[in-house]
mmCIF file of C-alpha atoms in Angstrom:
data_model
loop_
_atom_site.group_PDB
_atom_site.id
_atom_site.type_symbol
_atom_site.label_atom_id
_atom_site.label_comp_id
_atom_site.label_asym_id
_atom_site.label_seq_id
_atom_site.Cartn_x
_atom_site.Cartn_y
_atom_site.Cartn_z
ATOM 1 C CA MET A 1 -12.487 1.026 17.151
ATOM 2 C CA LEU A 2 -11.222 3.972 19.110
ATOM 3 C CA GLN A 3 -9.298 6.108 16.645
ATOM 4 C CA ALA A 4 -6.433 8.518 17.133
ATOM 5 C CA THR A 5 -4.202 10.499 14.828
ATOM 6 C CA PRO A 6 -1.145 8.349 14.036
ATOM 7 C CA PHE A 7 2.111 9.661 15.394
ATOM 8 C CA PHE A 8 5.502 8.499 14.129
ATOM 9 C CA PRO A 9 8.540 9.271 16.289
ATOM 10 C CA GLU A 10 12.107 8.557 15.278
ATOM 11 C CA THR A 11 12.690 4.808 15.634
ATOM 12 C CA ILE A 12 16.134 3.343 16.254
ATOM 13 C CA LEU A 13 17.136 -0.200 15.302
ATOM 14 C CA PRO A 14 15.374 -2.764 17.524
ATOM 15 C CA ILE A 15 17.238 -4.928 20.009
ATOM 16 C CA ILE A 16 16.451 -8.582 19.209
ATOM 17 C CA ILE A 17 17.556 -11.166 21.749
ATOM 18 C CA GLY A 18 16.572 -14.738 22.637
ATOM 19 C CA TRP A 19 15.189 -15.619 19.209
ATOM 20 C CA THR A 20 16.315 -18.419 16.891
ATOM 21 C CA GLU A 21 15.593 -19.158 13.242
ATOM 22 C CA ALA A 22 13.017 -21.711 14.394
ATOM 23 C CA SER A 23 11.020 -18.977 16.149
ATOM 24 C CA PRO A 24 9.622 -16.356 13.754
ATOM 25 C CA LEU A 25 9.715 -12.793 15.002
ATOM 26 C CA PRO A 26 6.335 -11.429 16.140
ATOM 27 C CA PRO A 27 4.698 -8.304 14.690
ATOM 28 C CA LEU A 28 5.981 -5.089 16.225
ATOM 29 C CA ALA A 29 2.501 -3.880 17.163
ATOM 30 C CA SER A 30 -0.586 -5.531 18.613
ATOM 31 C CA LYS A 31 -3.145 -6.782 16.096
ATOM 32 C CA ASN A 32 -5.790 -6.941 18.829
ATOM 33 C CA PHE A 33 -5.743 -3.402 20.188
ATOM 34 C CA GLN A 34 -4.659 -0.070 18.792
ATOM 35 C CA THR A 35 -2.257 1.529 21.237
ATOM 36 C CA HIS A 36 -0.833 4.948 20.537
ATOM 37 C CA LEU A 37 2.383 6.675 21.472
ATOM 38 C CA PRO A 38 2.089 10.073 23.150
ATOM 39 C CA GLU A 39 2.826 13.053 20.927
ATOM 40 C CA SER A 40 5.628 13.991 23.313
ATOM 41 C CA CYS A 41 7.512 10.842 22.239
ATOM 42 C CA HIS A 42 10.612 11.679 20.174
ATOM 43 C CA VAL A 43 12.741 8.514 20.050
ATOM 44 C CA LEU A 44 11.242 4.999 20.163
ATOM 45 C CA LEU A 45 13.210 1.855 20.997
ATOM 46 C CA ARG A 46 11.746 -1.613 20.373
ATOM 47 C CA ILE A 47 13.052 -4.680 22.226
ATOM 48 C CA LEU A 48 12.084 -8.216 21.167
ATOM 49 C CA VAL A 49 12.731 -10.883 23.820
ATOM 50 C CA GLY A 50 12.368 -14.430 22.529
ATOM 51 C CA PRO A 51 11.618 -17.849 24.031
ATOM 52 C CA CYS A 52 15.348 -18.667 24.349
ATOM 53 C CA MET A 53 16.116 -15.765 26.700
ATOM 54 C CA ASP A 54 18.436 -16.742 29.578
ATOM 55 C CA LYS A 55 20.657 -15.074 32.193
ATOM 56 C CA ALA A 56 23.350 -14.398 29.612
ATOM 57 C CA GLY A 57 20.725 -12.685 27.478
ATOM 58 C CA ASP A 58 19.617 -10.593 30.453
ATOM 59 C CA ALA A 59 23.198 -9.414 30.966
ATOM 60 C CA ALA A 60 23.619 -8.656 27.263
ATOM 61 C CA LEU A 61 20.375 -6.660 27.203
ATOM 62 C CA ALA A 62 21.420 -4.611 30.238
ATOM 63 C CA LEU A 63 24.770 -3.886 28.561
ATOM 64 C CA GLN A 64 23.146 -2.758 25.316
ATOM 65 C CA LEU A 65 20.660 -0.521 27.117
ATOM 66 C CA GLY A 66 23.550 1.071 29.011
ATOM 67 C CA ARG A 67 25.030 2.223 25.707
ATOM 68 C CA LEU A 68 21.858 3.871 24.404
ATOM 69 C CA VAL A 69 21.692 7.466 23.360
ATOM 70 C CA PRO A 70 20.272 9.488 26.257
ATOM 71 C CA ASP A 71 17.243 10.838 24.394
ATOM 72 C CA VAL A 72 15.296 7.546 24.155
ATOM 73 C CA ASP A 73 11.967 8.424 25.781
ATOM 74 C CA CYS A 74 9.651 5.623 24.568
ATOM 75 C CA VAL A 75 10.270 1.877 24.826
ATOM 76 C CA SER A 76 8.179 -1.023 23.507
ATOM 77 C CA ILE A 77 9.150 -4.490 24.783
ATOM 78 C CA THR A 78 7.646 -7.592 23.181
ATOM 79 C CA CYS A 79 8.391 -10.715 25.214
ATOM 80 C CA HIS A 80 7.516 -14.352 24.525
ATOM 81 C CA ALA A 81 5.364 -15.778 27.321
ATOM 82 C CA SER A 82 7.835 -18.577 28.063
ATOM 83 C CA SER A 83 10.515 -15.991 28.880
ATOM 84 C CA PHE A 84 8.372 -13.602 30.891
ATOM 85 C CA THR A 85 8.666 -13.789 34.676
ATOM 86 C CA PRO A 86 8.001 -11.261 37.460
ATOM 87 C CA ALA A 87 11.756 -11.050 38.030
ATOM 88 C CA ARG A 88 12.416 -10.272 34.369
ATOM 89 C CA LYS A 89 9.655 -7.637 34.350
ATOM 90 C CA GLU A 90 11.326 -5.962 37.345
ATOM 91 C CA GLN A 91 14.642 -6.089 35.524
ATOM 92 C CA PHE A 92 13.127 -4.446 32.445
ATOM 93 C CA GLU A 93 11.896 -1.583 34.603
ATOM 94 C CA ARG A 94 15.218 -1.294 36.447
ATOM 95 C CA ILE A 95 17.490 -1.111 33.400
ATOM 96 C CA LEU A 96 15.383 1.175 31.208
ATOM 97 C CA PRO A 97 16.749 4.716 30.742
ATOM 98 C CA LEU A 98 15.455 7.300 33.208
ATOM 99 C CA THR A 99 14.362 9.421 30.250
ATOM 100 C CA VAL A 100 11.590 6.940 29.352
ATOM 101 C CA LYS A 101 8.134 8.543 29.575
ATOM 102 C CA PHE A 102 6.268 5.727 27.838
ATOM 103 C CA ARG A 103 6.818 2.009 28.393
ATOM 104 C CA GLU A 104 4.896 -0.791 26.739
ATOM 105 C CA ILE A 105 5.404 -4.446 27.678
ATOM 106 C CA ARG A 106 3.662 -6.983 25.425
ATOM 107 C CA VAL A 107 3.652 -10.653 26.413
ATOM 108 C CA ILE A 108 2.646 -12.972 23.581
ATOM 109 C CA ASP A 109 2.214 -16.731 23.166
ATOM 110 C CA GLU A 110 1.733 -19.197 20.330
ATOM 111 C CA HIS A 111 -2.051 -19.331 20.839
ATOM 112 C CA ASP A 112 -2.624 -15.661 19.892
ATOM 113 C CA GLY A 113 -2.788 -14.759 23.571
ATOM 114 C CA GLU A 114 -1.440 -11.327 24.428
ATOM 115 C CA TYR A 115 -1.056 -9.304 27.603
ATOM 116 C CA ILE A 116 -0.013 -5.648 27.461
ATOM 117 C CA VAL A 117 0.877 -3.219 30.228
ATOM 118 C CA ILE A 118 1.471 0.405 29.277
ATOM 119 C CA LYS A 119 2.988 2.870 31.712
ATOM 120 C CA GLU A 120 2.975 6.537 30.819
ATOM 121 C CA VAL A 121 4.482 9.410 32.787
ATOM 122 C CA LEU A 122 2.963 12.851 32.248
ATOM 123 C CA GLY A 123 3.743 15.881 34.357
ATOM 124 C CA GLY A 124 5.472 13.727 36.948
ATOM 125 C CA PHE A 125 2.449 11.442 37.375
ATOM 126 C CA ALA A 126 2.468 7.805 36.212
ATOM 127 C CA SER A 127 -0.571 5.938 34.900
ATOM 128 C CA GLU A 128 -0.935 2.350 33.722
ATOM 129 C CA SER A 129 -3.358 0.709 31.306
ATOM 130 C CA TYR A 130 -3.865 -2.999 30.720
ATOM 131 C CA TYR A 131 -4.866 -5.140 27.750
ATOM 132 C CA LEU A 132 -5.589 -8.873 27.697
ATOM 133 C CA THR A 133 -6.323 -11.016 24.639
ATOM 134 C CA SER A 134 -6.978 -14.729 25.076
ATOM 135 C CA PRO A 135 -8.748 -17.617 23.340
ATOM 136 C CA ALA A 136 -11.945 -18.486 25.214
ATOM 137 C CA ASP A 137 -10.689 -21.881 26.381
ATOM 138 C CA LEU A 138 -7.388 -20.476 27.677
ATOM 139 C CA LEU A 139 -8.704 -17.537 29.699
ATOM 140 C CA PRO A 140 -7.099 -17.108 33.125
ATOM 141 C CA SER A 141 -9.302 -18.623 35.833
ATOM 142 C CA THR A 142 -9.738 -15.157 37.347
ATOM 143 C CA ILE A 143 -9.605 -12.518 34.617
ATOM 144 C CA THR A 144 -9.973 -9.679 37.109
ATOM 145 C CA ALA A 145 -6.633 -10.626 38.688
ATOM 146 C CA PHE A 146 -4.943 -8.920 35.753
ATOM 147 C CA GLY A 147 -6.767 -5.627 36.249
ATOM 148 C CA GLU A 148 -7.816 -5.377 32.610
ATOM 149 C CA GLN A 149 -9.136 -2.115 31.288
ATOM 150 C CA ASN A 150 -9.302 -3.683 27.822
ATOM 151 C CA LEU A 151 -10.281 -7.315 27.197
ATOM 152 C CA ARG A 152 -10.607 -9.360 23.993
ATOM 153 C CA VAL A 153 -11.840 -12.963 24.180
ATOM 154 C CA LEU A 154 -11.142 -14.863 20.954
ATOM 155 C CA PRO A 155 -12.738 -18.094 19.682
ATOM 156 C CA PRO A 156 -11.320 -21.172 21.419
ATOM 157 C CA CYS A 157 -8.140 -22.912 20.289
ATOM 158 C CA SER A 158 -9.848 -26.285 20.747
ATOM 159 C CA ALA A 159 -13.534 -26.319 19.910
ATOM 160 C CA GLN A 160 -13.950 -29.737 21.512
ATOM 161 C CA ASN A 161 -12.253 -28.704 24.752
ATOM 162 C CA PHE A 162 -14.403 -25.579 24.869
ATOM 163 C CA LEU A 163 -17.662 -27.466 24.307
ATOM 164 C CA ASP A 164 -16.766 -30.249 26.745
ATOM 165 C CA ASN A 165 -15.997 -27.721 29.491
ATOM 166 C CA TYR A 166 -18.426 -24.975 28.491
ATOM 167 C CA GLU A 167 -20.198 -24.650 31.836
ATOM 168 C CA ILE A 168 -16.923 -24.148 33.732
ATOM 169 C CA ILE A 169 -15.359 -21.817 31.144
ATOM 170 C CA SER A 170 -18.528 -19.767 30.723
ATOM 171 C CA SER A 171 -19.080 -19.462 34.472
ATOM 172 C CA GLN A 172 -15.533 -18.201 35.009
ATOM 173 C CA PHE A 173 -15.858 -15.688 32.179
ATOM 174 C CA VAL A 174 -19.236 -14.142 32.979
ATOM 175 C CA GLY A 175 -18.483 -14.279 36.716
ATOM 176 C CA GLY A 176 -15.183 -12.511 36.133
ATOM 177 C CA LEU A 177 -17.064 -9.586 34.597
ATOM 178 C CA LYS A 178 -18.581 -8.777 37.994
ATOM 179 C CA GLY A 179 -15.424 -7.304 39.499
ATOM 180 C CA GLY A 180 -11.978 -5.899 38.861
ATOM 181 C CA ASN A 181 -10.984 -2.668 37.198
ATOM 182 C CA GLN A 182 -13.431 -0.870 34.953
ATOM 183 C CA ILE A 183 -13.340 -2.331 31.446
ATOM 184 C CA GLN A 184 -13.266 0.298 28.707
ATOM 185 C CA ARG A 185 -13.067 -1.944 25.622
ATOM 186 C CA ILE A 186 -14.201 -5.534 25.239
ATOM 187 C CA GLY A 187 -14.403 -8.097 22.465
ATOM 188 C CA ILE A 188 -16.446 -11.270 23.055
ATOM 189 C CA THR A 189 -16.559 -14.305 20.814
ATOM 190 C CA LEU A 190 -20.103 -15.423 20.103
ATOM 191 C CA ASP A 191 -19.042 -18.946 21.027
ATOM 192 C CA PHE A 192 -20.408 -17.718 24.380
ATOM 193 C CA LEU A 193 -23.857 -17.295 22.793
ATOM 194 C CA PRO A 194 -25.793 -19.262 25.484
ATOM 195 C CA SER A 195 -24.327 -16.964 28.155
ATOM 196 C CA ILE A 196 -24.181 -13.685 26.232
ATOM 197 C CA ALA A 197 -27.237 -12.134 27.920
ATOM 198 C CA ILE A 198 -25.687 -12.700 31.372
ATOM 199 C CA ALA A 199 -22.378 -11.273 30.145
ATOM 200 C CA PHE A 200 -24.192 -8.149 28.902
ATOM 201 C CA GLN A 201 -25.999 -7.859 32.234
ATOM 202 C CA ASN A 202 -22.737 -8.015 34.213
ATOM 203 C CA LEU A 203 -21.110 -5.476 31.907
ATOM 204 C CA SER A 204 -24.055 -3.093 32.404
ATOM 205 C CA GLN A 205 -23.968 -3.404 36.181
ATOM 206 C CA HIS A 206 -20.221 -3.347 36.803
ATOM 207 C CA HIS A 207 -18.555 -1.469 33.930
ATOM 208 C CA PRO A 208 -20.276 1.883 33.341
ATOM 209 C CA ASN A 209 -17.200 3.274 31.541
ATOM 210 C CA LEU A 210 -17.375 0.706 28.735
ATOM 211 C CA LEU A 211 -17.132 2.555 25.410
ATOM 212 C CA GLU A 212 -16.350 -0.133 22.845
ATOM 213 C CA LEU A 213 -17.960 -3.524 22.170
ATOM 214 C CA GLU A 214 -16.881 -6.056 19.558
ATOM 215 C CA LEU A 215 -18.829 -9.255 18.904
ATOM 216 C CA ILE A 216 -16.545 -11.808 17.230
ATOM 217 C CA GLU A 217 -17.640 -14.505 14.770
ATOM 218 C CA PRO A 218 -17.729 -17.905 16.533
ATOM 219 C CA THR A 219 -15.946 -21.054 15.378
ATOM 220 C CA THR A 220 -17.889 -23.733 17.287
ATOM 221 C CA PHE A 221 -20.974 -23.052 15.141
ATOM 222 C CA GLY A 222 -21.971 -20.905 12.171
ATOM 223 C CA LEU A 223 -24.095 -17.817 12.717
ATOM 224 C CA GLU A 224 -26.236 -18.867 9.757
ATOM 225 C CA SER A 225 -27.100 -22.106 11.574
ATOM 226 C CA ILE A 226 -28.633 -20.680 14.742
ATOM 227 C CA THR A 227 -32.393 -20.892 15.120
ATOM 228 C CA SER A 228 -34.586 -17.852 14.566
ATOM 229 C CA ALA A 229 -35.500 -17.940 18.271
ATOM 230 C CA ALA A 230 -31.820 -17.887 19.303
ATOM 231 C CA ALA A 231 -31.087 -15.090 16.822
ATOM 232 C CA MET A 232 -33.993 -13.039 18.143
ATOM 233 C CA LYS A 233 -32.851 -13.610 21.731
ATOM 234 C CA LEU A 234 -29.310 -12.482 20.862
ATOM 235 C CA LYS A 235 -30.455 -9.341 19.059
ATOM 236 C CA SER A 236 -32.884 -8.486 21.855
ATOM 237 C CA ALA A 237 -30.137 -8.883 24.479
ATOM 238 C CA LEU A 238 -27.764 -6.753 22.386
ATOM 239 C CA ILE A 239 -30.226 -3.903 21.862
ATOM 240 C CA ASN A 240 -31.272 -3.959 25.520
ATOM 241 C CA PHE A 241 -27.614 -3.785 26.568
ATOM 242 C CA LEU A 242 -26.758 -0.982 24.124
ATOM 243 C CA SER A 243 -29.823 1.007 25.205
ATOM 244 C CA ASN A 244 -28.575 0.961 28.798
ATOM 245 C CA SER A 245 -24.901 1.658 28.128
ATOM 246 C CA ASN A 246 -22.605 4.386 26.814
ATOM 247 C CA ILE A 247 -21.219 2.313 23.926
ATOM 248 C CA ALA A 248 -19.813 4.628 21.254
ATOM 249 C CA TYR A 249 -17.978 2.081 19.077
ATOM 250 C CA LEU A 250 -19.669 -1.155 18.006
ATOM 251 C CA THR A 251 -18.365 -4.016 15.846
ATOM 252 C CA ILE A 252 -20.739 -6.834 14.895
ATOM 253 C CA PRO A 253 -20.665 -9.683 12.354
ATOM 254 C CA LEU A 254 -22.586 -9.198 9.126
ATOM 255 C CA PRO A 255 -25.359 -11.816 9.737
ATOM 256 C CA LEU A 256 -26.549 -9.884 12.791
ATOM 257 C CA ILE A 257 -27.373 -6.882 10.628
ATOM 258 C CA THR A 258 -31.097 -6.687 9.838
ATOM 259 C CA PRO A 259 -33.474 -3.778 9.180
ATOM 260 C CA THR A 260 -34.716 -4.148 12.767
ATOM 261 C CA ILE A 261 -31.175 -3.932 14.148
ATOM 262 C CA PHE A 262 -30.436 -0.881 11.985
ATOM 263 C CA ARG A 263 -33.576 0.872 13.188
ATOM 264 C CA SER A 264 -32.703 0.065 16.801
ATOM 265 C CA LEU A 265 -29.115 1.272 16.425
ATOM 266 C CA ASN A 266 -30.469 4.475 14.919
ATOM 267 C CA GLN A 267 -32.106 5.309 18.259
ATOM 268 C CA LEU A 268 -28.898 5.128 20.321
ATOM 269 C CA PRO A 269 -27.628 8.681 21.000
ATOM 270 C CA ASP A 270 -24.182 7.581 22.227
ATOM 271 C CA LEU A 271 -23.320 5.300 19.284
ATOM 272 C CA ARG A 272 -20.859 7.051 16.984
ATOM 273 C CA SER A 273 -19.161 4.313 14.972
ATOM 274 C CA LEU A 274 -20.431 1.012 13.565
ATOM 275 C CA THR A 275 -18.078 -1.580 12.067
ATOM 276 C CA ILE A 276 -19.595 -4.522 10.199
ATOM 277 C CA SER A 277 -17.190 -7.463 10.088
ATOM 278 C CA PRO A 278 -17.292 -10.109 7.330
ATOM 279 C CA VAL A 279 -18.314 -13.733 7.735
ATOM 280 C CA LYS A 280 -17.288 -16.596 5.470
ATOM 281 C CA GLY A 281 -19.947 -17.400 2.920
ATOM 282 C CA PHE A 282 -21.555 -13.948 2.986
ATOM 283 C CA CYS A 283 -20.872 -11.222 0.427
ATOM 284 C CA SER A 284 -21.037 -8.089 2.536
ATOM 285 C CA VAL A 285 -21.892 -5.368 0.035
ATOM 286 C CA PRO A 286 -24.848 -7.027 -1.790
ATOM 287 C CA TYR A 287 -26.205 -8.186 1.572
ATOM 288 C CA LEU A 288 -26.002 -4.681 3.028
ATOM 289 C CA CYS A 289 -27.477 -3.139 -0.111
ATOM 290 C CA ASP A 290 -30.496 -5.392 0.301
ATOM 291 C CA ILE A 291 -30.775 -4.390 3.965
ATOM 292 C CA ALA A 292 -30.374 -0.725 3.027
ATOM 293 C CA ARG A 293 -33.347 -0.856 0.665
ATOM 294 C CA ARG A 294 -35.537 -2.042 3.549
ATOM 295 C CA SER A 295 -34.022 0.049 6.314
ATOM 296 C CA VAL A 296 -33.603 3.598 7.553
ATOM 297 C CA ARG A 297 -32.518 6.189 5.037
ATOM 298 C CA ASP A 298 -30.206 8.062 7.345
ATOM 299 C CA PHE A 299 -28.691 7.721 10.780
ATOM 300 C CA ASN A 300 -29.510 10.214 13.502
ATOM 301 C CA TYR A 301 -26.320 9.827 15.516
ATOM 302 C CA ILE A 302 -23.826 7.407 13.935
ATOM 303 C CA GLU A 303 -20.981 9.330 12.331
ATOM 304 C CA LEU A 304 -19.068 6.491 10.652
ATOM 305 C CA VAL A 305 -19.976 3.096 9.184
ATOM 306 C CA ASP A 306 -17.060 0.769 8.355
ATOM 307 C CA VAL A 307 -17.853 -2.210 6.130
ATOM 308 C CA VAL A 308 -15.181 -4.917 5.966
ATOM 309 C CA ALA A 309 -15.828 -6.951 2.817
ATOM 310 C CA ASN A 310 -14.682 -10.459 1.956
ATOM 311 C CA ALA A 311 -12.120 -10.942 -0.806
ATOM 312 C CA GLU A 312 -14.811 -12.405 -3.083
ATOM 313 C CA ASP A 313 -17.124 -9.414 -2.664
ATOM 314 C CA GLU A 314 -17.917 -7.516 -5.848
ATOM 315 C CA ILE A 315 -17.878 -3.840 -5.004
ATOM 316 C CA THR A 316 -19.364 -1.863 -7.867
ATOM 317 C CA GLN A 317 -19.926 1.861 -8.179
ATOM 318 C CA GLU A 318 -23.659 1.227 -8.039
ATOM 319 C CA SER A 319 -23.534 -0.834 -4.840
ATOM 320 C CA PHE A 320 -21.169 1.589 -3.132
ATOM 321 C CA ALA A 321 -23.377 4.533 -4.144
ATOM 322 C CA LEU A 322 -26.406 2.794 -2.630
ATOM 323 C CA LEU A 323 -24.574 2.254 0.647
ATOM 324 C CA GLN A 324 -23.477 5.882 0.725
ATOM 325 C CA THR A 325 -27.009 7.044 -0.005
ATOM 326 C CA THR A 326 -28.182 5.194 3.087
ATOM 327 C CA PHE A 327 -25.084 5.826 5.189
ATOM 328 C CA PRO A 328 -23.190 8.885 3.870
ATOM 329 C CA THR A 329 -20.177 8.152 6.072
ATOM 330 C CA THR A 330 -19.671 4.594 4.773
ATOM 331 C CA ILE A 331 -16.100 3.382 4.298
ATOM 332 C CA VAL A 332 -15.623 -0.029 2.659
ATOM 333 C CA TYR A 333 -12.482 -2.075 3.317
ATOM 334 C CA GLN A 334 -11.843 -5.257 1.351
ATOM 335 C CA SER A 335 -9.738 -7.996 2.909
ATOM 336 C CA ILE A 336 -7.270 -9.739 0.590
ATOM 337 C CA SER A 337 -8.178 -13.197 1.844
ATOM 338 C CA ARG A 338 -10.024 -14.938 4.645
#
């Protein structure tokens, strides 16, 4: 993932409105994308707008914002999708303090969907960036209508619905990659495996500024169950795409890692960071140690290798030392549960 030095401004108590005990509060930050506050930010205000927001809540929010200390310069608004309307978005912008240099609006739903718009003002000039996260079977019919610069397509909410309507869903997705704003970061669930080569082709032709690619473990099938021919086709399409792109940050599931893939990745001058994500049923560290014994002994260009291990992984000093011998910049993270 794209990394930045964390910055922690003064944070005042959040304004929480439109939420009930039946609706749990969402996390304060996106779990799909890392977004960072500018270093010029001094005072951060968070606003959480729930599914029960109404006109009375709008009036109460405007009143509370009118009483804020004048030095609030960064605002993060998290709004439930059922309460988010164009009119309410305009109201958010209208009632925010004039001192705000950074404004983040996150719209979330119960299906892990998330839409983020960030507006930042620097030197009198305003710029906006966009982030969309959606399950594959709930993608907007025209993804380019949102102007995404960052897109993450998760496994479908309903595997059956996805499979029954695959041709339509896949066509909309890969076709949507032909236009719109330039995508900088993208995550694609491998549930789109039959169409992944076309998706890579459209990304190559229409998004030359793409820097980060994440391939996400599918849920409609297991990666261990695909045929050797399908696996070879996927790896060939991936290497061909990476060889003709400027990808610097790559995340791929563990089963896709083979000595051949490692050797191919070692020839990519733009690739700086490799993250290997865990898959149920695979112990990451022993698997990678076996690959390491049969693979390259050092990377020419990659500066960092992140290994995310399953909770059941046994990470010994010996196995970690072997990984570091092969990849000196290895960092191993172990998830608590999966």
